[in-house]
């Protein structure tokens, strides 16, 4: 059974700091990994999608890496801003699991101004 | 604008009163699914559909029904809602199967009294 763990569970940083969110998964036979952002009581916004054959993806101040063999992904946020405050979720996808996304519990990020 | 829409966004109902939460996507996606999000349990898949008239159970299907009569619509039906179905519900879609990015709707917050 695929399990996804995110560390830390919560993080509070001053504005401008670079930060790393971690995601690990137990079954490395995944198709892809997706990072989402969720604001309180709101929907999920897709940030980055990394296919299993890729090592990293970048979008603006965000960079996500994937090491499938070790079952790990990191989301790097450069020059954090108060507007980055949200819950960040990672999810892995594999056809055998009904094509669903298996989600981690998330990291709650607070960027202080 | 490419999007997944859900209605209603908020619903308060009473035990046993049948309800339907609609989901529609305008991206011609084949794959659609429903998730529920609960504190401490994260996001869990309820049902999914690979295409029109093709649906299957996810991790927590009890108490729910779905149908996929048209490609764009994937309603979630609660025949006899109970308080344990109080949750935040998300509809998601993707173009095809494993390698494609999943897009989520804005969520429906359901309270069953």
mmCIF file of C-alpha atoms in Angstrom:
data_model
loop_
_atom_site.group_PDB
_atom_site.id
_atom_site.type_symbol
_atom_site.label_atom_id
_atom_site.label_comp_id
_atom_site.label_asym_id
_atom_site.label_seq_id
_atom_site.Cartn_x
_atom_site.Cartn_y
_atom_site.Cartn_z
ATOM 1 C CA UNK A 1 0.000 0.000 0.000
ATOM 2 C CA UNK A 2 1.340 3.374 -0.983
ATOM 3 C CA UNK A 3 1.932 5.811 1.861
ATOM 4 C CA UNK A 4 2.997 9.412 1.482
ATOM 5 C CA UNK A 5 4.628 11.371 4.295
ATOM 6 C CA UNK A 6 5.334 15.072 4.412
ATOM 7 C CA UNK A 7 7.837 16.718 6.706
ATOM 8 C CA UNK A 8 7.609 19.090 8.448
ATOM 9 C CA UNK A 9 3.931 19.166 9.355
ATOM 10 C CA UNK A 10 4.144 22.901 9.914
ATOM 11 C CA UNK A 11 6.705 25.572 9.201
ATOM 12 C CA UNK A 12 6.913 29.237 10.112
ATOM 13 C CA UNK A 13 9.576 31.394 8.470
ATOM 14 C CA UNK A 14 10.332 35.090 8.050
ATOM 15 C CA UNK A 15 9.706 36.677 4.696
ATOM 16 C CA UNK A 16 12.534 36.320 2.206
ATOM 17 C CA UNK A 17 13.814 32.997 3.453
ATOM 18 C CA UNK A 18 14.415 30.073 1.105
ATOM 19 C CA UNK A 19 12.731 26.899 2.284
ATOM 20 C CA UNK A 20 12.396 23.219 1.507
ATOM 21 C CA UNK A 21 9.363 21.007 1.970
ATOM 22 C CA UNK A 22 9.854 17.269 1.961
ATOM 23 C CA UNK A 23 7.712 14.439 0.657
ATOM 24 C CA UNK A 24 8.473 10.731 0.841
ATOM 25 C CA UNK A 25 6.577 7.761 -0.547
ATOM 26 C CA UNK A 26 6.895 4.066 0.147
ATOM 27 C CA UNK A 27 6.267 2.572 -3.302
ATOM 28 C CA UNK A 28 8.676 3.906 -5.908
ATOM 29 C CA UNK A 29 6.707 2.505 -8.867
ATOM 30 C CA UNK A 30 4.837 5.730 -9.479
ATOM 31 C CA UNK A 31 3.848 7.438 -12.706
ATOM 32 C CA UNK A 32 4.204 10.948 -11.449
ATOM 33 C CA UNK A 33 4.179 13.222 -8.427
ATOM 34 C CA UNK A 34 2.191 16.404 -8.140
ATOM 35 C CA UNK A 35 2.577 19.300 -5.709
ATOM 36 C CA UNK A 36 -0.506 21.296 -4.752
ATOM 37 C CA UNK A 37 -1.244 24.372 -2.754
ATOM 38 C CA UNK A 38 -4.396 24.687 -0.654
ATOM 39 C CA UNK A 39 -5.555 27.872 1.005
ATOM 40 C CA UNK A 40 -7.789 27.492 4.080
ATOM 41 C CA UNK A 41 -11.185 26.093 3.135
ATOM 42 C CA UNK A 42 -10.376 26.364 -0.541
ATOM 43 C CA UNK A 43 -9.606 24.078 -3.447
ATOM 44 C CA UNK A 44 -6.335 22.590 -4.576
ATOM 45 C CA UNK A 45 -4.148 24.498 -6.984
ATOM 46 C CA UNK A 46 -1.670 22.419 -8.945
ATOM 47 C CA UNK A 47 1.841 23.818 -8.639
ATOM 48 C CA UNK A 48 4.122 21.329 -10.342
ATOM 49 C CA UNK A 49 3.850 17.908 -11.946
ATOM 50 C CA UNK A 50 6.919 15.705 -12.214
ATOM 51 C CA UNK A 51 6.769 12.593 -14.358
ATOM 52 C CA UNK A 52 8.586 9.500 -13.114
ATOM 53 C CA UNK A 53 11.238 9.919 -15.814
ATOM 54 C CA UNK A 54 12.021 13.490 -14.773
ATOM 55 C CA UNK A 55 14.314 14.745 -12.038
ATOM 56 C CA UNK A 56 12.891 18.199 -11.501
ATOM 57 C CA UNK A 57 10.428 20.845 -12.583
ATOM 58 C CA UNK A 58 10.542 24.590 -12.113
ATOM 59 C CA UNK A 59 7.899 27.275 -12.104
ATOM 60 C CA UNK A 60 8.888 30.765 -11.069
ATOM 61 C CA UNK A 61 10.193 30.660 -7.497
ATOM 62 C CA UNK A 62 9.235 27.014 -7.127
ATOM 63 C CA UNK A 63 11.440 24.048 -7.889
ATOM 64 C CA UNK A 64 10.433 20.452 -7.282
ATOM 65 C CA UNK A 65 12.801 17.524 -7.468
ATOM 66 C CA UNK A 66 12.088 13.821 -7.636
ATOM 67 C CA UNK A 67 14.278 10.900 -6.644
ATOM 68 C CA UNK A 68 12.100 7.951 -7.462
ATOM 69 C CA UNK A 69 14.579 5.302 -6.379
ATOM 70 C CA UNK A 70 14.739 6.678 -2.854
ATOM 71 C CA UNK A 71 11.063 7.608 -2.748
ATOM 72 C CA UNK A 72 11.601 11.308 -2.139
ATOM 73 C CA UNK A 73 10.591 14.664 -3.522
ATOM 74 C CA UNK A 74 11.375 18.161 -2.345
ATOM 75 C CA UNK A 75 9.644 21.435 -3.059
ATOM 76 C CA UNK A 76 11.984 24.387 -2.884
ATOM 77 C CA UNK A 77 10.494 27.856 -2.484
ATOM 78 C CA UNK A 78 12.859 30.724 -3.087
ATOM 79 C CA UNK A 79 12.532 34.137 -1.469
ATOM 80 C CA UNK A 80 9.350 33.288 0.388
ATOM 81 C CA UNK A 81 6.539 35.846 0.634
ATOM 82 C CA UNK A 82 3.532 36.170 2.959
ATOM 83 C CA UNK A 83 1.336 35.221 0.005
ATOM 84 C CA UNK A 84 3.015 31.810 -0.012
ATOM 85 C CA UNK A 85 1.310 30.990 3.277
ATOM 86 C CA UNK A 86 -0.865 27.936 2.644
ATOM 87 C CA UNK A 87 -0.901 24.171 3.027
ATOM 88 C CA UNK A 88 1.306 22.342 0.553
ATOM 89 C CA UNK A 89 0.326 18.829 -0.447
ATOM 90 C CA UNK A 90 2.237 16.279 -2.434
ATOM 91 C CA UNK A 91 0.526 13.374 -4.144
ATOM 92 C CA UNK A 92 1.726 10.395 -6.150
ATOM 93 C CA UNK A 93 -0.134 8.618 -8.885
ATOM 94 C CA UNK A 94 -0.074 5.024 -10.005
ATOM 95 C CA UNK A 95 -2.464 3.248 -12.315
ATOM 96 C CA UNK A 96 -2.775 0.192 -10.095
ATOM 97 C CA UNK A 97 -4.249 2.302 -7.355
ATOM 98 C CA UNK A 98 -7.332 3.106 -9.409
ATOM 99 C CA UNK A 99 -5.462 5.935 -11.047
ATOM 100 C CA UNK A 100 -5.990 7.959 -7.926
ATOM 101 C CA UNK A 101 -3.692 10.408 -6.296
ATOM 102 C CA UNK A 102 -2.385 9.268 -2.928
ATOM 103 C CA UNK A 103 -1.876 12.379 -0.831
ATOM 104 C CA UNK A 104 0.385 13.254 2.033
ATOM 105 C CA UNK A 105 -1.051 15.054 5.040
ATOM 106 C CA UNK A 106 0.494 18.338 3.969
ATOM 107 C CA UNK A 107 2.851 20.974 5.309
ATOM 108 C CA UNK A 108 1.255 24.117 6.733
ATOM 109 C CA UNK A 109 3.467 27.033 5.793
ATOM 110 C CA UNK A 110 3.326 30.442 7.371
ATOM 111 C CA UNK A 111 5.522 33.219 6.026
ATOM 112 C CA UNK A 112 5.734 36.144 8.409
ATOM 113 C CA UNK A 113 6.140 39.692 7.144
ATOM 114 C CA UNK B 1 -11.251 29.293 -19.160
ATOM 115 C CA UNK B 2 -10.356 25.675 -18.537
ATOM 116 C CA UNK B 3 -11.829 24.629 -15.240
ATOM 117 C CA UNK B 4 -13.619 22.135 -13.039
ATOM 118 C CA UNK B 5 -16.776 23.476 -11.471
ATOM 119 C CA UNK B 6 -18.769 22.127 -8.569
ATOM 120 C CA UNK B 7 -22.195 23.020 -7.254
ATOM 121 C CA UNK B 8 -23.240 23.793 -4.670
ATOM 122 C CA UNK B 9 -20.175 25.189 -2.943
ATOM 123 C CA UNK B 10 -21.788 24.996 0.476
ATOM 124 C CA UNK B 11 -24.644 22.798 1.628
ATOM 125 C CA UNK B 12 -26.265 22.139 4.971
ATOM 126 C CA UNK B 13 -28.766 19.313 4.998
ATOM 127 C CA UNK B 14 -30.378 16.823 7.317
ATOM 128 C CA UNK B 15 -29.889 13.116 7.724
ATOM 129 C CA UNK B 16 -31.628 11.055 5.060
ATOM 130 C CA UNK B 17 -32.432 13.796 2.589
ATOM 131 C CA UNK B 18 -31.060 12.797 -0.802
ATOM 132 C CA UNK B 19 -28.676 15.236 -2.421
ATOM 133 C CA UNK B 20 -26.522 15.557 -5.513
ATOM 134 C CA UNK B 21 -23.299 17.479 -5.879
ATOM 135 C CA UNK B 22 -22.596 18.298 -9.499
ATOM 136 C CA UNK B 23 -19.181 18.362 -11.147
ATOM 137 C CA UNK B 24 -18.462 19.584 -14.634
ATOM 138 C CA UNK B 25 -15.264 20.074 -16.623
ATOM 139 C CA UNK B 26 -14.785 21.897 -19.915
ATOM 140 C CA UNK B 27 -11.448 20.350 -20.913
ATOM 141 C CA UNK B 28 -12.742 17.217 -22.645
ATOM 142 C CA UNK B 29 -11.078 15.116 -19.967
ATOM 143 C CA UNK B 30 -11.704 11.389 -19.898
ATOM 144 C CA UNK B 31 -10.808 10.744 -16.275
ATOM 145 C CA UNK B 32 -12.827 12.208 -13.406
ATOM 146 C CA UNK B 33 -12.917 11.422 -9.718
ATOM 147 C CA UNK B 34 -14.301 12.469 -6.366
ATOM 148 C CA UNK B 35 -12.342 12.935 -3.152
ATOM 149 C CA UNK B 36 -13.316 13.854 0.350
ATOM 150 C CA UNK B 37 -11.047 15.722 2.742
ATOM 151 C CA UNK B 38 -11.300 15.296 6.479
ATOM 152 C CA UNK B 39 -9.070 16.620 9.277
ATOM 153 C CA UNK B 40 -6.511 14.040 10.268
ATOM 154 C CA UNK B 41 -7.453 11.737 7.390
ATOM 155 C CA UNK B 42 -6.398 13.852 4.443
ATOM 156 C CA UNK B 43 -7.803 13.404 0.961
ATOM 157 C CA UNK B 44 -9.332 10.069 0.067
ATOM 158 C CA UNK B 45 -10.805 8.948 -3.234
ATOM 159 C CA UNK B 46 -14.507 8.059 -3.251
ATOM 160 C CA UNK B 47 -15.205 7.067 -6.863
ATOM 161 C CA UNK B 48 -13.574 7.516 -10.220
ATOM 162 C CA UNK B 49 -14.504 7.263 -13.866
ATOM 163 C CA UNK B 50 -12.211 6.354 -16.744
ATOM 164 C CA UNK B 51 -14.738 7.450 -19.369
ATOM 165 C CA UNK B 52 -18.442 7.672 -20.132
ATOM 166 C CA UNK B 53 -20.387 4.834 -18.483
ATOM 167 C CA UNK B 54 -17.188 3.528 -16.816
ATOM 168 C CA UNK B 55 -17.022 4.066 -13.063
ATOM 169 C CA UNK B 56 -15.367 2.285 -10.176
ATOM 170 C CA UNK B 57 -15.003 2.496 -6.423
ATOM 171 C CA UNK B 58 -12.192 4.296 -4.711
ATOM 172 C CA UNK B 59 -11.136 3.923 -1.102
ATOM 173 C CA UNK B 60 -14.292 5.144 0.631
ATOM 174 C CA UNK B 61 -17.321 4.505 -1.624
ATOM 175 C CA UNK B 62 -19.847 3.511 1.059
ATOM 176 C CA UNK B 63 -22.892 5.770 1.081
ATOM 177 C CA UNK B 64 -22.144 7.359 -2.294
ATOM 178 C CA UNK B 65 -23.190 6.809 -5.891
ATOM 179 C CA UNK B 66 -21.924 8.314 -9.115
ATOM 180 C CA UNK B 67 -22.861 8.326 -12.763
ATOM 181 C CA UNK B 68 -21.066 9.295 -15.961
ATOM 182 C CA UNK B 69 -23.610 9.715 -18.710
ATOM 183 C CA UNK B 70 -21.727 12.526 -20.423
ATOM 184 C CA UNK B 71 -18.028 13.128 -20.670
ATOM 185 C CA UNK B 72 -18.128 16.543 -19.014
ATOM 186 C CA UNK B 73 -20.298 15.702 -15.979
ATOM 187 C CA UNK B 74 -19.685 13.447 -12.990
ATOM 188 C CA UNK B 75 -22.284 13.973 -10.253
ATOM 189 C CA UNK B 76 -21.875 12.616 -6.733
ATOM 190 C CA UNK B 77 -25.086 11.324 -5.195
ATOM 191 C CA UNK B 78 -25.760 10.797 -1.516
ATOM 192 C CA UNK B 79 -28.978 8.760 -1.363
ATOM 193 C CA UNK B 80 -29.358 8.962 2.406
ATOM 194 C CA UNK B 81 -26.752 11.313 3.897
ATOM 195 C CA UNK B 82 -25.512 10.728 7.413
ATOM 196 C CA UNK B 83 -23.502 12.985 9.748
ATOM 197 C CA UNK B 84 -20.295 11.039 9.032
ATOM 198 C CA UNK B 85 -20.497 12.303 5.462
ATOM 199 C CA UNK B 86 -19.947 15.856 6.672
ATOM 200 C CA UNK B 87 -16.794 16.765 4.798
ATOM 201 C CA UNK B 88 -15.137 18.883 2.124
ATOM 202 C CA UNK B 89 -15.621 17.274 -1.271
ATOM 203 C CA UNK B 90 -13.470 17.762 -4.351
ATOM 204 C CA UNK B 91 -14.009 16.754 -7.926
ATOM 205 C CA UNK B 92 -10.951 16.261 -10.115
ATOM 206 C CA UNK B 93 -10.289 15.534 -13.756
ATOM 207 C CA UNK B 94 -7.417 14.745 -16.083
ATOM 208 C CA UNK B 95 -7.043 14.260 -19.800
ATOM 209 C CA UNK B 96 -6.268 10.587 -19.691
ATOM 210 C CA UNK B 97 -4.642 8.233 -17.338
ATOM 211 C CA UNK B 98 -1.428 8.034 -15.455
ATOM 212 C CA UNK B 99 0.824 10.724 -16.855
ATOM 213 C CA UNK B 100 -1.564 13.615 -16.928
ATOM 214 C CA UNK B 101 -1.932 16.441 -14.467
ATOM 215 C CA UNK B 102 -5.067 16.352 -12.359
ATOM 216 C CA UNK B 103 -7.144 19.490 -11.961
ATOM 217 C CA UNK B 104 -9.367 20.045 -8.974
ATOM 218 C CA UNK B 105 -12.625 21.872 -8.521
ATOM 219 C CA UNK B 106 -13.114 24.525 -5.809
ATOM 220 C CA UNK B 107 -14.684 22.119 -3.331
ATOM 221 C CA UNK B 108 -18.118 21.607 -1.776
ATOM 222 C CA UNK B 109 -18.430 21.917 1.964
ATOM 223 C CA UNK B 110 -21.209 19.601 3.100
ATOM 224 C CA UNK B 111 -22.699 19.522 6.576
ATOM 225 C CA UNK B 112 -25.183 16.785 7.455
ATOM 226 C CA UNK B 113 -27.127 17.449 10.653
#
